[in-house]
Short mmCIF file of C-alpha atoms and ligand atoms in Angstrom, two decimals:
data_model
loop_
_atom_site.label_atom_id
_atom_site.label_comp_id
_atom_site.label_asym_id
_atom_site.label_seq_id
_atom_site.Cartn_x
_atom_site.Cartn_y
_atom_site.Cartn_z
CA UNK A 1 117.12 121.20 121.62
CA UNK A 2 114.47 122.61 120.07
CA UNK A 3 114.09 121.03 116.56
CA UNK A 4 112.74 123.74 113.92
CA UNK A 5 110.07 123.48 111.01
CA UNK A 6 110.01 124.20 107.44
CA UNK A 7 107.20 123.66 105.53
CA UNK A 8 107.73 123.90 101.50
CA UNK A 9 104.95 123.44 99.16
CA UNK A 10 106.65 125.53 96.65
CA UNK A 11 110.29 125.65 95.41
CA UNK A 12 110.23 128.69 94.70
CA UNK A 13 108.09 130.56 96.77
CA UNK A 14 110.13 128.92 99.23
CA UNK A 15 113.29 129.92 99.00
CA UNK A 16 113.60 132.09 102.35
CA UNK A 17 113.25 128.34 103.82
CA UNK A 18 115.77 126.66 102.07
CA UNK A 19 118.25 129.27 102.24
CA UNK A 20 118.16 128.92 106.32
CA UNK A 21 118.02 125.18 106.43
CA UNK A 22 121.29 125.13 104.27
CA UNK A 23 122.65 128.45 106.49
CA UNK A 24 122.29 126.25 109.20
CA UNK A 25 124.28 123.11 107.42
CA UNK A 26 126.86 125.92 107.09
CA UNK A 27 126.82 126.46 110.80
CA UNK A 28 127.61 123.04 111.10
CA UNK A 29 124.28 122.03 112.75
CA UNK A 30 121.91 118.84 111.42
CA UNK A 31 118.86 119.52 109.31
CA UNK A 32 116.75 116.50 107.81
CA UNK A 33 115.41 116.89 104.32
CA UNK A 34 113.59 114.97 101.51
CA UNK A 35 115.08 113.60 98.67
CA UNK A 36 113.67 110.95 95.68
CA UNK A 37 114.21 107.85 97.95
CA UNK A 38 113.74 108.63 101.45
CA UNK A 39 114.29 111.89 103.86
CA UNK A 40 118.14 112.30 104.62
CA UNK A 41 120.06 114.13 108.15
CA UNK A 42 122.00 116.19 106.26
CA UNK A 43 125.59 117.71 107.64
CA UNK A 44 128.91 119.49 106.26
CA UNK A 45 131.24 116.63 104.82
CA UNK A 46 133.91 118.48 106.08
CA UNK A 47 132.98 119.01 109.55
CA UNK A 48 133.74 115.85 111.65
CA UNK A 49 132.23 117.89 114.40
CA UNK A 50 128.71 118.44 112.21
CA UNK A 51 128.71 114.51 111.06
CA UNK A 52 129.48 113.71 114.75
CA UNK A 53 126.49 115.11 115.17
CA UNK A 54 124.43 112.89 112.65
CA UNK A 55 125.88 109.77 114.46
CA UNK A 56 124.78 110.64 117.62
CA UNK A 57 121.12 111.62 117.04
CA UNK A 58 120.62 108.56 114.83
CA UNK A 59 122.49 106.29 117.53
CA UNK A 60 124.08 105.16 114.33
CA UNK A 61 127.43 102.89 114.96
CA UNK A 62 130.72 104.61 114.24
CA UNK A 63 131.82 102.03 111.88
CA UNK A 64 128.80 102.41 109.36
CA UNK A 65 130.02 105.10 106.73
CA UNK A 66 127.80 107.92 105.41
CA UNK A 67 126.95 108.86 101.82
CA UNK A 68 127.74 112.44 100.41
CA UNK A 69 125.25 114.27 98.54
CA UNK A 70 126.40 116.22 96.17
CA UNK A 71 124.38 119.07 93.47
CA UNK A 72 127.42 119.48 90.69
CA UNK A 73 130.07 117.60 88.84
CA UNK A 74 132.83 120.05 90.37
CA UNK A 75 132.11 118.51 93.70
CA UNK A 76 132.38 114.99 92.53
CA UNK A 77 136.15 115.73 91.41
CA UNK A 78 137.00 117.24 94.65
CA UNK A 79 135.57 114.31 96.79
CA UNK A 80 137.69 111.54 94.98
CA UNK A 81 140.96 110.75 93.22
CA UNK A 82 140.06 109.60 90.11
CA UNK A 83 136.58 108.60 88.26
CA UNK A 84 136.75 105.48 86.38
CA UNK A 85 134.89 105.07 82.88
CA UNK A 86 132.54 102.71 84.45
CA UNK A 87 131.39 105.45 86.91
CA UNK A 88 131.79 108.26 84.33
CA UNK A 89 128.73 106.23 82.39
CA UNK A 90 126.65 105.23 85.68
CA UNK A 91 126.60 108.92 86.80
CA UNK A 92 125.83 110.11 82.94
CA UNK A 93 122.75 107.56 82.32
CA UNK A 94 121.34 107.85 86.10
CA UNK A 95 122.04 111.18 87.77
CA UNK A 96 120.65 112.54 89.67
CA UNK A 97 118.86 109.95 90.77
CA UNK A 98 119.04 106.82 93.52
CA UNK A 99 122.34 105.54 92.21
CA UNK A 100 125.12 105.84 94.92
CA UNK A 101 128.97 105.22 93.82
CA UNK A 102 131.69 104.14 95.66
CA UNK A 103 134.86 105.87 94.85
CA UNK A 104 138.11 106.26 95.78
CA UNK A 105 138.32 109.09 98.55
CA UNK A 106 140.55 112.16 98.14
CA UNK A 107 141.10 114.95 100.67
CA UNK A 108 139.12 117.21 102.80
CA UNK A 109 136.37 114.76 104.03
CA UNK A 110 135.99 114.35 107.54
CA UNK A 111 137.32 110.75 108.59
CA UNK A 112 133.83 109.96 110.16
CA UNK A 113 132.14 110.38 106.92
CA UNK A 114 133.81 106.90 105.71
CA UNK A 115 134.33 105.57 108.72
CA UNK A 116 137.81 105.63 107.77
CA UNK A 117 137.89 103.37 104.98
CA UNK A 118 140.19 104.76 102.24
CA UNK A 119 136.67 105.03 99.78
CA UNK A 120 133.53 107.24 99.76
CA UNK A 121 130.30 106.57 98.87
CA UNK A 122 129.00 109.56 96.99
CA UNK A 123 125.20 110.59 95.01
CA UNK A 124 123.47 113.37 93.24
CA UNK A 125 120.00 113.20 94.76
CA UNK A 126 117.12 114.04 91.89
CA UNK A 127 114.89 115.79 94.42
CA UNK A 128 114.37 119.38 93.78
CA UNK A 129 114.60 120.62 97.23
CA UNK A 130 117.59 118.30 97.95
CA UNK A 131 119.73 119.85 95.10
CA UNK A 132 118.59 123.38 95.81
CA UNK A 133 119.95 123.16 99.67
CA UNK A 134 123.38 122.11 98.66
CA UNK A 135 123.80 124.07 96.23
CA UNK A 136 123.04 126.91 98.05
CA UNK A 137 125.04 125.36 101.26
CA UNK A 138 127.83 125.42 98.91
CA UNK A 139 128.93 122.27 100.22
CA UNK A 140 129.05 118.53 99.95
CA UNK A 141 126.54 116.93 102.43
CA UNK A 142 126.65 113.87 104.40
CA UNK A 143 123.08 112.50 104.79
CA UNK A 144 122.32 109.43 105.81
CA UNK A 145 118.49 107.91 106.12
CA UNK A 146 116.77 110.27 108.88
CA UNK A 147 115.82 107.92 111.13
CA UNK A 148 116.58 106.31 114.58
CA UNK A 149 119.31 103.54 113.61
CA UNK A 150 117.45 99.98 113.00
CA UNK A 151 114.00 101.84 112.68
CA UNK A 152 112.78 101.44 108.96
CA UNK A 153 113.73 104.87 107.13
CA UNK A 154 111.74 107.72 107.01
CA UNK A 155 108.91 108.44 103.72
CA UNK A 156 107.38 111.22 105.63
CA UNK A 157 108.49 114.30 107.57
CA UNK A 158 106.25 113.30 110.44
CA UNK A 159 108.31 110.09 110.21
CA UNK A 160 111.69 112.08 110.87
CA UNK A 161 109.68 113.49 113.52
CA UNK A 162 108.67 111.06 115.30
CA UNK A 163 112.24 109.97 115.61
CA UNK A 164 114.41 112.68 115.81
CA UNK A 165 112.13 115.61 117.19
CA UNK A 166 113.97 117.43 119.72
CA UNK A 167 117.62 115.86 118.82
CA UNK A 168 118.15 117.49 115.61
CA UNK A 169 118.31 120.93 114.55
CA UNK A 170 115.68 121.21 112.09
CA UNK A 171 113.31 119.57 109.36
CA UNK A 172 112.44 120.20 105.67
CA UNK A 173 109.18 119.15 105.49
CA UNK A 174 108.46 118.95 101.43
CA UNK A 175 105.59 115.81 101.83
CA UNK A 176 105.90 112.28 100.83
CA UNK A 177 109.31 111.04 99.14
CA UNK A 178 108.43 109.45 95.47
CA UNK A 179 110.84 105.59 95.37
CA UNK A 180 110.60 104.70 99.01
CA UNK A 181 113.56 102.55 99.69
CA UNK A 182 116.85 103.84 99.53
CA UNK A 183 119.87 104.46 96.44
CA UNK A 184 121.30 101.20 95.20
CA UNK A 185 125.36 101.01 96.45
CA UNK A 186 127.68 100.16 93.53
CA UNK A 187 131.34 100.06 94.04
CA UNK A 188 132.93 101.16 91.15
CA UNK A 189 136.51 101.54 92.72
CA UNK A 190 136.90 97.38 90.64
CA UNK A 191 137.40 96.36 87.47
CA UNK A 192 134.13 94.66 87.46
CA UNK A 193 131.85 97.26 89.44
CA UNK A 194 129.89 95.47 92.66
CA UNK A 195 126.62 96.18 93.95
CA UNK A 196 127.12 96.34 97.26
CA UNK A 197 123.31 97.10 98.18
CA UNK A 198 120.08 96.55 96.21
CA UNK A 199 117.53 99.58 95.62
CA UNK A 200 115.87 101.71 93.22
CA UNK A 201 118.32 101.33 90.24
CA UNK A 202 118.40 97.32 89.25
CA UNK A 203 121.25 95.14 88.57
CA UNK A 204 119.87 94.99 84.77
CA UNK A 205 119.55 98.71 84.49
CA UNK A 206 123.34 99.01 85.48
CA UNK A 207 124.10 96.14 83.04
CA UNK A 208 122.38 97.86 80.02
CA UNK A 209 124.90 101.05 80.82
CA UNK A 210 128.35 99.28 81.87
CA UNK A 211 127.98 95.18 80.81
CA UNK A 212 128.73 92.74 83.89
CA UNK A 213 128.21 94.32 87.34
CA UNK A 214 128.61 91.47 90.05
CA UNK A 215 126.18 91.59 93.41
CA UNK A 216 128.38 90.93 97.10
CA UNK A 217 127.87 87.32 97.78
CA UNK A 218 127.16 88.37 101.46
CA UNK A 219 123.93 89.88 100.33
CA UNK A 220 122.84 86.51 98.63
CA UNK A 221 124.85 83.85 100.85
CA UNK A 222 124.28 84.00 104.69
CA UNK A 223 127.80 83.71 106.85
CA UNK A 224 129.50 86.61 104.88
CA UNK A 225 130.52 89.44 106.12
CA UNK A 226 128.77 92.14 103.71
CA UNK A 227 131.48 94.76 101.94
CA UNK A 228 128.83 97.60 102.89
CA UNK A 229 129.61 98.25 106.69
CA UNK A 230 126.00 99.51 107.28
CA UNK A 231 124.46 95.88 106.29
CA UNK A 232 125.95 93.75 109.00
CA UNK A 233 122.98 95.53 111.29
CA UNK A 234 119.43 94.45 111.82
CA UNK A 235 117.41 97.03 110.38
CA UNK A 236 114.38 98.74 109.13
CA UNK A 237 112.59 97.04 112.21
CA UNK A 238 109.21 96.90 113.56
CA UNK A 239 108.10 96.77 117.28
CA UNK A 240 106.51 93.42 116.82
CA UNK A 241 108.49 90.89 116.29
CA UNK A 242 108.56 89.96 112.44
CA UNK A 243 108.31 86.94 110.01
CA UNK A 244 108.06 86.35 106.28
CA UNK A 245 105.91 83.72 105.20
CA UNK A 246 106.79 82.31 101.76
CA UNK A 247 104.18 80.01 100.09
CA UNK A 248 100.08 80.16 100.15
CA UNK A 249 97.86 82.80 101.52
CA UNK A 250 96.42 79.42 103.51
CA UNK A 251 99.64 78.75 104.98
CA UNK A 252 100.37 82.42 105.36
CA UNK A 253 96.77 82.45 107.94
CA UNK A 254 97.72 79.36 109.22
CA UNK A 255 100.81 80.73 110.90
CA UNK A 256 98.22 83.75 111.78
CA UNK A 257 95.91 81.12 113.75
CA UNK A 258 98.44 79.30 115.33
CA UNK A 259 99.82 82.62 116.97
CA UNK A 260 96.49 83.62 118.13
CA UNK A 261 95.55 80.38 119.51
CA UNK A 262 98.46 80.92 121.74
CA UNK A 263 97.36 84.50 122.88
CA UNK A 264 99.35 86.30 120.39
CA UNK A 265 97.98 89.92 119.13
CA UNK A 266 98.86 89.32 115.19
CA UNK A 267 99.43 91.36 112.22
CA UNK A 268 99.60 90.55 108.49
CA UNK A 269 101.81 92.55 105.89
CA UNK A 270 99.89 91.70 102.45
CA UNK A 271 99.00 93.92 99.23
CA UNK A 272 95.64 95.02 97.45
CA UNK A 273 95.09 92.09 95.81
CA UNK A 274 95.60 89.49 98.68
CA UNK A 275 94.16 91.60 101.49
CA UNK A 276 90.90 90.37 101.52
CA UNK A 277 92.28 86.36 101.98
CA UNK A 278 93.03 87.09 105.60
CA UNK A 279 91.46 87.33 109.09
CA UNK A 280 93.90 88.90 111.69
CA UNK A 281 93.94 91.77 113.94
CA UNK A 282 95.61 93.90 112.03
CA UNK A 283 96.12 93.41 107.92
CA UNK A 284 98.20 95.93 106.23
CA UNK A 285 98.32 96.02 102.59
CA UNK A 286 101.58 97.75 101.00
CA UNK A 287 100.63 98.70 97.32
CA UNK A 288 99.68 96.26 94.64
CA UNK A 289 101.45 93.00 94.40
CA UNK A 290 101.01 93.52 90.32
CA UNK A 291 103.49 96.43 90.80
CA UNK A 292 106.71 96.10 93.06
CA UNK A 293 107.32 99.90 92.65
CA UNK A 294 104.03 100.75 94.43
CA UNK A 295 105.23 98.21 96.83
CA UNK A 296 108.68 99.53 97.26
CA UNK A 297 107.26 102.79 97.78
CA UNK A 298 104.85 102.31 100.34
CA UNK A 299 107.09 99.55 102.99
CA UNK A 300 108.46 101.52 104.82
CA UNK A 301 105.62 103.50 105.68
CA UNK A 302 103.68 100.15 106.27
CA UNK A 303 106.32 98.87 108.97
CA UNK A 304 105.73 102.38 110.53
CA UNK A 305 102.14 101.79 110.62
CA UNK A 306 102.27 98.87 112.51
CA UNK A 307 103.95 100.51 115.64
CA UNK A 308 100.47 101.76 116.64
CA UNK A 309 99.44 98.81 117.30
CA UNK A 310 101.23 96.90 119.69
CA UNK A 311 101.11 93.65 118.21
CA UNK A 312 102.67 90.49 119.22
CA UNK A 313 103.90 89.05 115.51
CA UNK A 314 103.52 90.19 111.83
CA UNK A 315 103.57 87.62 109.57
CA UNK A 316 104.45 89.11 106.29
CA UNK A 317 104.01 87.95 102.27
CA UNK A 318 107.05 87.84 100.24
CA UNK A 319 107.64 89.08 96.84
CA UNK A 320 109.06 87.90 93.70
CA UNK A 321 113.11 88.94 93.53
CA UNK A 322 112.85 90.55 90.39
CA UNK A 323 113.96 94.24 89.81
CA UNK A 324 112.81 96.57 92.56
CA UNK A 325 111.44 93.42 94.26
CA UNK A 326 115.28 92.25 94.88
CA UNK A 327 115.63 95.72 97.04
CA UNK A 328 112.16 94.87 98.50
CA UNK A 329 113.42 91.14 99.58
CA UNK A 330 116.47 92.57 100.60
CA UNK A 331 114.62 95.45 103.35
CA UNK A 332 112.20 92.59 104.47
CA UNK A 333 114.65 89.82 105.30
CA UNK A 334 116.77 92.45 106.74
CA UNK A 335 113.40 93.97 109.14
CA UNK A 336 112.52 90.20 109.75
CA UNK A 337 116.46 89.66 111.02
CA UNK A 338 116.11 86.66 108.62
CA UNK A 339 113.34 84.74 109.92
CA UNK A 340 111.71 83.23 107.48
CA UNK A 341 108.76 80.29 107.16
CA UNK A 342 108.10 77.89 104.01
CA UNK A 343 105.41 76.14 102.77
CA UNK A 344 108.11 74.57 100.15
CA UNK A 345 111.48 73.93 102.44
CA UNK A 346 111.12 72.27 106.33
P1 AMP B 401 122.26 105.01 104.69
O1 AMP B 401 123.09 106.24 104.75
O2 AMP B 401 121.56 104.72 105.97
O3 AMP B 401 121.40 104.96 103.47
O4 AMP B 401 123.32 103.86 104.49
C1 AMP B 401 124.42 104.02 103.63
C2 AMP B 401 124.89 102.68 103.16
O5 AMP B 401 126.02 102.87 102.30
C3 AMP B 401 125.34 101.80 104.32
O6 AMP B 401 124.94 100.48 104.08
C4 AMP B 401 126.84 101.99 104.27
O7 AMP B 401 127.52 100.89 104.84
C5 AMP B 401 127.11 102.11 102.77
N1 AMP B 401 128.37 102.81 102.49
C6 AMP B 401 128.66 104.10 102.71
N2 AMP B 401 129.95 104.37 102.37
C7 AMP B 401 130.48 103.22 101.92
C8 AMP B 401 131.77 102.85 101.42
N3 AMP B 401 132.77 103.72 101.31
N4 AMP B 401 131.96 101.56 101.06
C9 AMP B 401 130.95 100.67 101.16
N5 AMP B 401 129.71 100.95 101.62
C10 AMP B 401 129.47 102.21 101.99
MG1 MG B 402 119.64 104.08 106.74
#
């Protein structure tokens, strides 16, 4: 298949653009497109045959549910039963934006969607281009993270390129996407809502709006089964084998010189600040370790980067798990499969 372009600069002056990309959602076929956190494979919620399709270019697993974008309130009430006062205040204070809900699911969505569980997982994207394509689709979309399943998510639409060209249908290209990791996942379908998966919006931000929120104890206690299907997986994933380093930027290179004493081509995963502490082949820095948003924003595209050069390790810093940094931890342990090296614990 040949996988179609769209370049828009301009909202507005490229509307002729966005009005086929969202014909073509119509159609049922999958077209990837940016929103605030990362680009998303967009399809008809309603079509199992058009989310089929998502599943199989992404080589995602059947039993890892999608979330539905949606660009109105009306849409909300038709995708759910009911909308408890906890989310009714969640979705006032922070949408659109990278807050995703969990809800209880009503009729009409196509079964893969949820991958059958009786709840849906449903966000208004604050991305300009985003809204404007389903609104003019008409239609709830299913979208997960555009890339190849385990690869880290895409920040770029030469990203979405590089793994989906030629399997997908098309691709908004509207440049670089502003948060970098993906919506945080609160279930709201409790009395006491859950977050089921860190990101942009922190745990303290949802306290200020709603009082307690409680986090999964899979994502902080290993040996759990996590309540968000898509977590169980190894993810966001390099080529080179990968491995946080907590402690020192000594002990940090001495992992790097004990590698290449035993032939190993290495790589280091640092920020601004620290970059200059190291000697490897390759040293990465990912934003400023004064500023976990600039950090946040720029990881993905960092784990990307490293892909060209076919290194043997990467021995990564890790970063405080305060606000964003929790979502940042959270990525990293997840892209390191949990392997992780302290100059405190042996
Ligand atoms: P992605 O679409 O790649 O950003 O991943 C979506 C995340 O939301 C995955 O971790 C899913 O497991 C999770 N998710 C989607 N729907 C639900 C749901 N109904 N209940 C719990 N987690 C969900
Ligand atoms: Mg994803």
């Amino acid at each position: 298949m040949e996988t179609k372009k769209w370049l828009v600069e301009d909202i507005h002056l490229s509307y002729p653009q966005i009005k086929e990309a969202a014909e073509w959602i119509k159609a049922n076929e999958v077209v990837a497109f940016p929103t605030e956190t990362v680009y998303g494979l967009g399809a008809n919620a309603y079509s199992s045959e058009a989310v089929g399709k998502i599943f199989k270019a992404k080589g995602r697993p059947s039993d890892n549910p999608l979330i539905i974008h949606i660009s109105t309130m009306e849409q909300l009430e038709m995708l759910v039963t009911d909308i408890p006062e906890t989310a009714k205040k969640l979705i006032n204070k922070f949408w659109p934006g990278p807050l995703t809900i969990v809800l209880n699911k009503g009729v009409g969505i196509a079964d893969n969607v949820t991958a059958g569980l009786s709840t849906v997982a449903i966000r208004m994207p604050d991305h300009p281009i985003a809204l404007a394509i389903i609104s003019e689709a008409n239609l709830p979309i299913a979208a997960p993270s555009a890339n190849v399943s385990g690869k880290p998510s895409p920040t770029t639409a030469q990203h979405v390129e590089t793994d989906l060209n030629g399997k997908i249908a098309g691709i908004v290209d509207g440049g670089a996407t502003g948060v970098g990791l993906e919506s945080t996942v609160v279930d709201c379908t409790t009395e006491v809502p859950m977050i089921l998966r860190p990101g942009g919006v922190t745990r303290e931000q949802l306290e200020e709006v709603i009082g307690l929120v409680t986090v999964d104890p899979a994502l902080e206690e290993d040996g759990q089964a996590p309540k968000s299907p898509g977590l169980k997986y190894k993810h966001y994933a390099p080529n080179a084998k990968l491995v946080l380093v907590e402690g020192s930027t000594a002990f940090l290179q001495k992992q790097v010189f004990l590698a290449k004493d035993s032939g190993k081509k290495v790589g280091v995963l640092t920020t601004n600040e620290n970059k200059v502490n190291y000697e490897a082949d390759v040293i990465l820095p990912c934003g400023t370790a004064g500023n976990l948003q600039s950090v946040a924003q720029h990881l993905y595209e960092v784990l990307r980067k490293f892909d060209e050069y076919e290194l043997d390790v990467i021995y990564s810093e890790t970063f405080p798990e305060v606000g964003v940094g929790k979502a940042v931890m959270n990525r990293l342990t997840k892209a390191a499969g949990g392997d992780i090296l302290s100059e405190f614990r042996v």
